[in-house]
Coordinates of C-alpha atoms in Angstrom, one line a residue:
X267 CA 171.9 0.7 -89.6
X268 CA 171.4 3.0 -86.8
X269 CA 170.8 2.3 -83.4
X270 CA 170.6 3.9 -80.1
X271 CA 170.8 2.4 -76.9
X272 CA 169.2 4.4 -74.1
X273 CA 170.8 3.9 -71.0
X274 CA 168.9 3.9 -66.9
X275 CA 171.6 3.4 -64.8
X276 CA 170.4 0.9 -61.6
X277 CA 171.7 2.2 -58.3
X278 CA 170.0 -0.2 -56.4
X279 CA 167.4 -3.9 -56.6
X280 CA 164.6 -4.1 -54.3
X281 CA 161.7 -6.2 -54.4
X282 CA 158.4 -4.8 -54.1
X283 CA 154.9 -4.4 -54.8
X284 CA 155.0 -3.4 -58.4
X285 CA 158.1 -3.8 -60.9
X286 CA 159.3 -0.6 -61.9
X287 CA 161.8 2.2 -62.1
X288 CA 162.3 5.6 -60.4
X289 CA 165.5 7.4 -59.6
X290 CA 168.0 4.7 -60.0
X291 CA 166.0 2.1 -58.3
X292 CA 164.8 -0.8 -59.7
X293 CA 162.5 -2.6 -57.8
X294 CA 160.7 -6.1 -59.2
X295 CA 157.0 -7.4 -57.8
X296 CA 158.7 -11.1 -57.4
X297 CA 155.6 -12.9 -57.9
X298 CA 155.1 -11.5 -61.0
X299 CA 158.4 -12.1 -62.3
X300 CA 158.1 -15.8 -61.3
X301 CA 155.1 -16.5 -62.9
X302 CA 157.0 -15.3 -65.9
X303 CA 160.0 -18.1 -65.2
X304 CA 157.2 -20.0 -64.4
X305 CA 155.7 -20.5 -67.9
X306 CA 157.9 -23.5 -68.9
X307 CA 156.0 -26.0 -67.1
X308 CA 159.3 -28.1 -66.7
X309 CA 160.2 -25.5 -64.4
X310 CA 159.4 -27.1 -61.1
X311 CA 161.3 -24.9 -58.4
X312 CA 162.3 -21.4 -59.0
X313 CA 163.4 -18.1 -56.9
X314 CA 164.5 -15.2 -56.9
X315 CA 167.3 -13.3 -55.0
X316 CA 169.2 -9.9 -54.9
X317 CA 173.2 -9.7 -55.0
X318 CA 175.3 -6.8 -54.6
X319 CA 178.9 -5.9 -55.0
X320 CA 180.4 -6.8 -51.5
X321 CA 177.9 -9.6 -50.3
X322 CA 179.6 -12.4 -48.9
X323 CA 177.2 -14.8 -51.5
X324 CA 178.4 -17.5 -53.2
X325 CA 176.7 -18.4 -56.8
X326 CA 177.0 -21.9 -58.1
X327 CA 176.1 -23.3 -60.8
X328 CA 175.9 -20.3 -62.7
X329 CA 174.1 -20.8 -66.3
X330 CA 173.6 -17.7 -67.7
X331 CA 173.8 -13.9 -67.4
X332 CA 171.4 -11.5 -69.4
X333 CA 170.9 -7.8 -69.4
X334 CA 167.6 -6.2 -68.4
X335 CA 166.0 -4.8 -72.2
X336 CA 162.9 -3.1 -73.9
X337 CA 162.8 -2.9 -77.6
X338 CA 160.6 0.2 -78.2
X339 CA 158.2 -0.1 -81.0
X340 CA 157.3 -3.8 -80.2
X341 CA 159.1 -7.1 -81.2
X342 CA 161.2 -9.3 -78.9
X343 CA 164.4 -8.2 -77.2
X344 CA 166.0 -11.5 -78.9
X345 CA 164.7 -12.3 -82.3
X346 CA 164.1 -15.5 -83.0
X347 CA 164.2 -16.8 -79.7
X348 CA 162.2 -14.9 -77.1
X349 CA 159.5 -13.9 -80.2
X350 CA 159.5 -13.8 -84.0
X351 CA 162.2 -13.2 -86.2
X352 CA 163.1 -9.4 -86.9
X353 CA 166.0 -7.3 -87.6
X354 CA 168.0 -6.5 -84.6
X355 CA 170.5 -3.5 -85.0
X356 CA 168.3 -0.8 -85.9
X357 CA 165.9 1.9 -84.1
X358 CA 165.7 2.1 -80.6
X359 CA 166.7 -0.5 -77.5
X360 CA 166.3 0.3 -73.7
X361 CA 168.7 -1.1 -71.2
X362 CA 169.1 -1.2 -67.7
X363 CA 172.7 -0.6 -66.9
X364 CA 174.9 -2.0 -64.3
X365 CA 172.6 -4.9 -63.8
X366 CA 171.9 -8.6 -64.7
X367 CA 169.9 -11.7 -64.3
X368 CA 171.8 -14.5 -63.3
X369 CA 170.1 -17.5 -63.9
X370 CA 171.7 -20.6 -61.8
X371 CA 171.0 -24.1 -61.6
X372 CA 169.4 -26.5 -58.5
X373 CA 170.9 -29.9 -57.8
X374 CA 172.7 -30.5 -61.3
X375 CA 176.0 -28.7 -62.5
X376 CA 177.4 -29.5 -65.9
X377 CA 180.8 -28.9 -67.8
X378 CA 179.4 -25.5 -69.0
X379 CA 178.3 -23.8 -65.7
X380 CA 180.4 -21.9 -63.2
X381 CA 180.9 -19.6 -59.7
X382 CA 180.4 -16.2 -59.1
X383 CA 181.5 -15.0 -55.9
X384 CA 180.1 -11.5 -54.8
X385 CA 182.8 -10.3 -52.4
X386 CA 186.0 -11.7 -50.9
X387 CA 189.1 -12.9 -52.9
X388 CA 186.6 -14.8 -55.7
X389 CA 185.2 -11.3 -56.6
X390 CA 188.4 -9.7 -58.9
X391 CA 187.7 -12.7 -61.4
X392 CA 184.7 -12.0 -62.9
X393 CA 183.4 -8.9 -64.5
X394 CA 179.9 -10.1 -62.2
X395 CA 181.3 -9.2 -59.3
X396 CA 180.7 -5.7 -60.2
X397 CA 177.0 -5.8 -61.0
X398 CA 173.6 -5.9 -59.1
X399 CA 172.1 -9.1 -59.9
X400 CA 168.6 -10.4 -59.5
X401 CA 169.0 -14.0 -59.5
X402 CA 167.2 -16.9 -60.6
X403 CA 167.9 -20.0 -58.8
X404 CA 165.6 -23.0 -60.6
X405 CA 165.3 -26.4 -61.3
X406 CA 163.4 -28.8 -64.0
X407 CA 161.5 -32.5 -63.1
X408 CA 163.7 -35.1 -62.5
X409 CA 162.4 -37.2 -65.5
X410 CA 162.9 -34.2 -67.2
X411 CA 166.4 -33.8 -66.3
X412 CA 167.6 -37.7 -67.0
X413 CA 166.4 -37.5 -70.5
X414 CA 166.9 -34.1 -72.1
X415 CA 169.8 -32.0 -70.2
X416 CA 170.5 -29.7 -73.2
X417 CA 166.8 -28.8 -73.1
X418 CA 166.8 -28.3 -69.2
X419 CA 170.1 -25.8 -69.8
X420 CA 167.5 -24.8 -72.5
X421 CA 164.1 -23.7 -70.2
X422 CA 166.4 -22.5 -67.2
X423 CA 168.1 -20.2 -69.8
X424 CA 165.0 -19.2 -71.7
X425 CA 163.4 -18.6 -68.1
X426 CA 166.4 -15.9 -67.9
X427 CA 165.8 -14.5 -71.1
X428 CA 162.1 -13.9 -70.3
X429 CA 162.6 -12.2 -67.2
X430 CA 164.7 -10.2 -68.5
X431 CA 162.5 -9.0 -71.3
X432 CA 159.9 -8.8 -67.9
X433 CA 162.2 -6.4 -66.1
X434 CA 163.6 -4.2 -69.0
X435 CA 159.5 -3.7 -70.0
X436 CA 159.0 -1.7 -66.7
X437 CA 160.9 1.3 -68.5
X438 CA 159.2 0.8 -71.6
X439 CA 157.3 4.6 -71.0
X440 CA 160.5 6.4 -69.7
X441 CA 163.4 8.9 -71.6
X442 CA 166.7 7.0 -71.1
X443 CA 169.0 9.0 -69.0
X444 CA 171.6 8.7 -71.7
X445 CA 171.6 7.2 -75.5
X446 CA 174.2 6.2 -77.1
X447 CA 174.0 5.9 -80.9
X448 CA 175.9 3.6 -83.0
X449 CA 175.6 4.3 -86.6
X450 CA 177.8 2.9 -89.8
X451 CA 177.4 3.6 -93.3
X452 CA 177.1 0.6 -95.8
X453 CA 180.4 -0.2 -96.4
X454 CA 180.0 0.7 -100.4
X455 CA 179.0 4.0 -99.3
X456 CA 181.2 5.9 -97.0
X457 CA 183.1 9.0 -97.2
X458 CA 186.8 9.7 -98.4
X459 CA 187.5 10.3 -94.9
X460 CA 186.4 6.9 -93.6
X461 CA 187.4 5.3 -96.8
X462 CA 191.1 6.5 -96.4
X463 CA 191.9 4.9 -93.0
X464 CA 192.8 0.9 -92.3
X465 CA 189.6 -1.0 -92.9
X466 CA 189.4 -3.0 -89.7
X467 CA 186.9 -6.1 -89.3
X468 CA 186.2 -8.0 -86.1
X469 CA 186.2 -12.1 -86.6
X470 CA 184.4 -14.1 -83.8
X471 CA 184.3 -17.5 -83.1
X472 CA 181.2 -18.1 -80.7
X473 CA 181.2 -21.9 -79.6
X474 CA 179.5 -24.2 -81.6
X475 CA 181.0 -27.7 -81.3
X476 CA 177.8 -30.0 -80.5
X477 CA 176.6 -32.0 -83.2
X478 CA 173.9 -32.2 -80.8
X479 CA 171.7 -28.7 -80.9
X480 CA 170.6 -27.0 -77.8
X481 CA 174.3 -26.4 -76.4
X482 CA 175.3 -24.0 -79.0
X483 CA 175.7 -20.1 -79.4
X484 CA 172.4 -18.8 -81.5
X485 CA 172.3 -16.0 -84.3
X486 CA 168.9 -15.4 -84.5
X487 CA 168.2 -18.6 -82.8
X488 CA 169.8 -20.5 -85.6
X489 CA 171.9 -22.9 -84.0
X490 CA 175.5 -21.5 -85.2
X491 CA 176.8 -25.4 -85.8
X492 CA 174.7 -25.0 -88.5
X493 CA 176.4 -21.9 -90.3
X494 CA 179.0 -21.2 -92.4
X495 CA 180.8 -17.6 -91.4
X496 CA 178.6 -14.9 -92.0
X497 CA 179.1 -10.9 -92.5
X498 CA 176.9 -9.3 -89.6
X499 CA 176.4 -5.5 -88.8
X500 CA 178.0 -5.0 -84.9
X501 CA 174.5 -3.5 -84.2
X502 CA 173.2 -7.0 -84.7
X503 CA 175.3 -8.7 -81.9
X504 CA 174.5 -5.4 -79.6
X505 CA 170.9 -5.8 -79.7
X506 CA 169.9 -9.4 -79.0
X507 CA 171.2 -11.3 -82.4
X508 CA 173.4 -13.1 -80.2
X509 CA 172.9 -16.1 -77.5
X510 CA 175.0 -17.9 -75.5
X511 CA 174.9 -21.6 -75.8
X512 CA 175.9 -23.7 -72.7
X513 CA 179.0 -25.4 -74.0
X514 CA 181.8 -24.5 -72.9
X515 CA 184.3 -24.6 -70.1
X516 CA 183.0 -22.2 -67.8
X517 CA 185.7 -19.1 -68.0
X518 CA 185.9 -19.1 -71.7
X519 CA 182.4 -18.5 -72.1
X520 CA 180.6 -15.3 -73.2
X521 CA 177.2 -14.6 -71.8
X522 CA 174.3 -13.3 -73.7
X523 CA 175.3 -10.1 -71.7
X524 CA 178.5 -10.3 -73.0
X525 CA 177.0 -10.3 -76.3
X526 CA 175.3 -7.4 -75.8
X527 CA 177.8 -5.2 -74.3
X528 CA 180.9 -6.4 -76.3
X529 CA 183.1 -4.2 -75.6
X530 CA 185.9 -5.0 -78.2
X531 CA 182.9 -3.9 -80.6
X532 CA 182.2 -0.7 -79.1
X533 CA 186.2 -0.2 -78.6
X534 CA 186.2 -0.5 -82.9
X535 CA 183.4 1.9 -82.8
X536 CA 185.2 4.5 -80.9
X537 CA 188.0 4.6 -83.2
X538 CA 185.7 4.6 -86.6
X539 CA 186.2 7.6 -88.3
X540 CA 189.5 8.6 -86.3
X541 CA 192.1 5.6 -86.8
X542 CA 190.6 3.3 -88.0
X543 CA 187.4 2.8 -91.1
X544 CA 185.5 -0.2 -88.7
X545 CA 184.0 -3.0 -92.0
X546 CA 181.7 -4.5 -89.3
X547 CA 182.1 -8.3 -87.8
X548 CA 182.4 -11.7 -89.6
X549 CA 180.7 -14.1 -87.2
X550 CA 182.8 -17.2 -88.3
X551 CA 182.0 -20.6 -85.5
X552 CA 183.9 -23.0 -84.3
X553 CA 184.2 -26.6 -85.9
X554 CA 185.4 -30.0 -84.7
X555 CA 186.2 -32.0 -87.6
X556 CA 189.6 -30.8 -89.6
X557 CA 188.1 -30.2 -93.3
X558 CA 185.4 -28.3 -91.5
X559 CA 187.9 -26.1 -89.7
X560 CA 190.0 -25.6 -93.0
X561 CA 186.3 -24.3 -94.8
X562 CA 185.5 -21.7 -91.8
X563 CA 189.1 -20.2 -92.4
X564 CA 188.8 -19.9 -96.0
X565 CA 185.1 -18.6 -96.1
X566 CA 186.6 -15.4 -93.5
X567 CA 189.9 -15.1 -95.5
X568 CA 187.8 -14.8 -98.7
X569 CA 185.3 -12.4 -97.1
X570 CA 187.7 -10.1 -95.8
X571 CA 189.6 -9.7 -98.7
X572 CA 186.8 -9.1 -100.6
X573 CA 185.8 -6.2 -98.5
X574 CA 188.7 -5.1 -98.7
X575 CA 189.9 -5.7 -94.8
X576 CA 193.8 -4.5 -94.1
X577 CA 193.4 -5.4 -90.6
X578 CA 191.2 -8.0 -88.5
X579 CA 190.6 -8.9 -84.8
X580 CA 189.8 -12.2 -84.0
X581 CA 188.5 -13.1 -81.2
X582 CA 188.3 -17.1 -79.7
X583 CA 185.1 -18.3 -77.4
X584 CA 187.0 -21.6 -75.9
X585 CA 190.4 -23.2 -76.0
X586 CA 191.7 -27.1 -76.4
X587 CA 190.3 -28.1 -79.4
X588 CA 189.0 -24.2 -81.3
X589 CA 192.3 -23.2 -81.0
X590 CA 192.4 -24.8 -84.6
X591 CA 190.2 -22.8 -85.9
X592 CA 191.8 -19.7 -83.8
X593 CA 194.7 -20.1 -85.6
X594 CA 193.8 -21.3 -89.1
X595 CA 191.5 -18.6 -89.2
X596 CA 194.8 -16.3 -88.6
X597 CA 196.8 -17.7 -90.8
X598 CA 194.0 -17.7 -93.5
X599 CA 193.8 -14.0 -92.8
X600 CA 197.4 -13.6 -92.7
X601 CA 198.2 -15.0 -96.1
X602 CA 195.2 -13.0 -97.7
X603 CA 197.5 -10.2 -96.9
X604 CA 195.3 -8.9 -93.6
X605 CA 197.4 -8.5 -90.5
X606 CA 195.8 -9.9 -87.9
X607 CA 195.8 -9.9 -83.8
X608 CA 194.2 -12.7 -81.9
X609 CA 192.1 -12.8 -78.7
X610 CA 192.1 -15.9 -76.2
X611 CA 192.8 -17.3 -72.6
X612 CA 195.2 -20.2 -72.7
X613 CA 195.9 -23.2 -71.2
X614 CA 199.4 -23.8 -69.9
X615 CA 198.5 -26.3 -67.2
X616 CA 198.3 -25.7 -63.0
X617 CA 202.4 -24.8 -63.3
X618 CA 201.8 -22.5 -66.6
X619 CA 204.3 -24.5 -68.2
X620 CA 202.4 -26.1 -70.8
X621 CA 201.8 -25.3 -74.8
X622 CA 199.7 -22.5 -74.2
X623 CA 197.3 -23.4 -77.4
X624 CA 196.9 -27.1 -78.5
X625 CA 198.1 -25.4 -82.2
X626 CA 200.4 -22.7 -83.0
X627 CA 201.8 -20.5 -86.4
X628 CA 204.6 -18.1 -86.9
X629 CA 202.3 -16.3 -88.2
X630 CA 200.1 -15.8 -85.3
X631 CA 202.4 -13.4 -83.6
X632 CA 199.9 -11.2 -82.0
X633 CA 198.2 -12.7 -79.7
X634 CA 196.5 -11.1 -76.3
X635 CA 196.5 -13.3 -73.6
X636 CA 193.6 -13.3 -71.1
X637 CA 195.1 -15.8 -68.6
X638 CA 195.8 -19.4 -67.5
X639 CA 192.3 -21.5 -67.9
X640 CA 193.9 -23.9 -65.2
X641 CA 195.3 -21.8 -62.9
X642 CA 194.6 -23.1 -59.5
X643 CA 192.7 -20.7 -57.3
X644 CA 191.3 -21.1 -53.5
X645 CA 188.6 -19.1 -52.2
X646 CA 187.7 -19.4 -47.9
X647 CA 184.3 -20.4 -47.2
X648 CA 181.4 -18.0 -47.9
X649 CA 178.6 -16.5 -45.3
X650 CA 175.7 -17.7 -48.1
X651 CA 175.4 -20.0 -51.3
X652 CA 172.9 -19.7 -54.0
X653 CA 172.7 -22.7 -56.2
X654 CA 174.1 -26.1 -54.9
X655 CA 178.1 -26.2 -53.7
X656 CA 178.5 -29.7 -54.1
X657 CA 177.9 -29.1 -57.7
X658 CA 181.1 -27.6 -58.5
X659 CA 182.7 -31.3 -57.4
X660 CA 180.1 -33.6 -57.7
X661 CA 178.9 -33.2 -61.6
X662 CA 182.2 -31.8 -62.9
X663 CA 182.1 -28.7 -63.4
X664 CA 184.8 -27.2 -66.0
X665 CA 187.7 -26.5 -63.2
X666 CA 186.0 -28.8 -60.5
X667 CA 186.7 -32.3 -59.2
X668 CA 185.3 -34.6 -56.7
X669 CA 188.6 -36.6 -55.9
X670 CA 191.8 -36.0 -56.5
X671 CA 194.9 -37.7 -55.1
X672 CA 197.0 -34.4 -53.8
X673 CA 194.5 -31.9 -53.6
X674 CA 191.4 -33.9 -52.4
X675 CA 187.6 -33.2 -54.0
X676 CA 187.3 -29.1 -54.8
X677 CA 184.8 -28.5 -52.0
X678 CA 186.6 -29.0 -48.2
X679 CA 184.0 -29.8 -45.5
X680 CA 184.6 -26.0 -43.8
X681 CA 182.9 -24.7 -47.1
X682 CA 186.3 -23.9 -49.0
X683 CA 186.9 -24.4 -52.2
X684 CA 189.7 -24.7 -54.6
X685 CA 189.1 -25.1 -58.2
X686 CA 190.7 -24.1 -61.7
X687 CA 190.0 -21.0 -63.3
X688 CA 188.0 -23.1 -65.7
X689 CA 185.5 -23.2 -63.1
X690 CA 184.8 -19.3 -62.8
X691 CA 182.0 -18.3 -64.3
X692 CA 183.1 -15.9 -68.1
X693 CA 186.2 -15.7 -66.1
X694 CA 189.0 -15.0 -69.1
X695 CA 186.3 -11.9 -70.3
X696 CA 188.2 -12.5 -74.0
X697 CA 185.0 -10.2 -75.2
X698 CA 187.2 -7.3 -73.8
X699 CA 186.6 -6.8 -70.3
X700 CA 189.9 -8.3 -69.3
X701 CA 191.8 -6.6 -67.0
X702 CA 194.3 -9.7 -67.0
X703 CA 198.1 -8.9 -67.5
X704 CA 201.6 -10.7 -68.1
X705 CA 205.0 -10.3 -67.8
X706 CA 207.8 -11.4 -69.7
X707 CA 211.1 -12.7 -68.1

């Protein structure tokens, strides 16, 4: 597979009369792009706003984040959910670079969602911080809502996906300013060169723990409860193969964006050739009962022995209960004969005391820590708030409380808040953003 991603890099969001680009500008006709949101008729309320890095702006409950594509020569930007089902991972993808659309919720939160703050102290912990964001703020009928949440996660989500697809069209005539071209052989088929290096394959575990469908991560909208692990080529989960589901404690999660920028992929890919011969990525899930965990880690042992693996990354979209299948995936791997480094936050408790993973192997002794899920953290009030404050206490957010007998409900009456970690929207970046350290003593 071969594909090149050609890159316009988005100096600055305006809205205006028509949606298009022109010298680092991106400016969107909002009444367009809400008649696209709009095309879910459960969508009742929606609006759009533009955050920058540095606004004092507040963003809660934060659902989703997408980035901006085309997919030139026709077919949708996410196969099998925003159009028919196609191969992703091949030809030619337009993006629109240091951007997103945020999609956030009205009058409901939910274990799954999360904050973004644009500026201030809340900023360093999320990579979203750092983008400009045109943001969706929306809301579904109340009937609606009462009986069928996962589908409301559902159309605000889809809503996001749309617009984005709306946004990244407006380029759909233009020469990127930049391409960049990943390209690996089959792995049967490469040379001596490549062949002669440590094979190296990438293991994720995208969450996938609902019985119920409609929370869960998507591979080609297939609902990845639903799979068993599967060998995938890493242009796949670059371009659009990959959704987010809406299950998950909020700073474990990986956004659709995170999908499609992975950057512990594109890390693998800049060492193919030179260190490293990169196999490509297993795309394993993550299980609740025990005999299903045990079948995951044997199906990835098995596969990467048979393609001969030496070394494997694997990489962990949650923590409390997938920490089984993090480490019985590793110490599958590990007595396959494949040496194998983990990826995860932890969660160690407000003092950092605790067990950091609810399971743990001598054999997982490489593991890189992107921080404390419960960390306590408290942010001052903020100048503006997208979304619905109250939220972050009164439905529960992952990290957010309404009462609690020392520290009171997460939201003080001066607009203040102090939450867990938990509560920050992607805020561990385990995808590879993390710029989170530790020290030993």
């Amino acid at each position: 597979m071969k594909l090149e991603l050609g890159h316009f890099y988005v100096k600055d969001i305006v809205f205006g009369d028509k949606t298009c680009y022109k010298d680092g500008i991106l400016t969107v006709n909002k009444e367009e792009a809400l008649s696209v949101v709009k095309e879910d008729e459960h969508i009742t309320e929606a609006d759009l706003e533009i955050v920058k890095p540095g606004d004092m702006v507040r963003l809660v409950p934060v659902k989703e984040a997408i980035e901006p594509r085309h997919r030139i020569g026709g077919g949708p930007v996410f196969p099998g959910v925003t159009g028919d089902l196609m191969q992703a991972g091949n030809g030619r993808t337009l993006a629109l670079k240091g951007c997103s659309v945020l999609v956030v919720g009205k009058h409901w939160g939910g274990f799954q969602d999360g904050l973004i703050d644009m500026g201030g102290e809340g900023a360093k912990y999320t990579y979203f911080s750092q983008l400009k964001n045109l943001v969706l703020i929306a809301d579904t009928d109340e009937e609606f809502e009462k009986r069928e949440q996962q589908k409301k996660n559902k159309a605000l989500r889809w809503a996001g996906m749309r617009l984005a697809e709306y946004i990244g069209s407006c380029v759909a005539e233009m020469e990127p300013e930049e391409v960049e071209t990943y390209e690996l052989a089959p792995v049967t088929k490469r040379s001596k060169e490549e062949n002669d290096l440590p094979n190296v394959a990438l293991v994720l575990q995208p969450q996938s723990q609902m019985e119920e469908l409609g929370y869960n991560d998507l591979a080609y909208g297939w609902d990845c409860n639903r799979m068993l692990p599967t060998f995938m080529h890493p242009n796949e989960v670059l371009d659009g193969a990959m959704i987010s589901g809406s299950f998950m404690p909020c700073s474990s999660k990986w956004a659709t964006y995170d999908f499609q920028n992975f950057p512990m992929i594109k890390r693998l890919y800049q060492e193919h050739g030179k260190t490293i011969n990169f196999i490509g990525v297993i795309m394993s899930n993550l299980n609740v009962a025990l005999e299903q965990k045990e079948r995951a880690a044997l199906f990835v042992a098995q596969m990467a022995k048979s393609l001969g693996v030496d070394a494997a990354v694997v990489a962990e979209e949650g923590y409390g209960n997938p920490d089984a299948d993090f480490i019985a995936c590793i110490v599958a791997l590990e007595d396959a004969g494949v040496k194998t480094i983990g990826l995860t936050n932890e969660c160690t408790g407000r003092d950092g005391a605790s067990q950091p993973l609810v399971t743990l192997d001598s054999k997982a002794n490489a593991i890189v820590s992107c921080g404390n899920v419960s960390e306590l953290i408290k942010l001052p009030p903020m100048e503006k708030v997208l979304g619905e404050l109250q939220a972050l206490a009164r439905d529960g957010l992952s990290g957010g409380w309404e009462g609690d007998e020392i520290l009171g409900s997460s939201v003080k009456e001066d607009g203040s808040i102090i939450m867990e970690n938990n509560a920050m929207f992607c805020g561990d970046q385990v995808v590879g953003w993390s710029t989170k350290t530790m020290v030993e003593y």
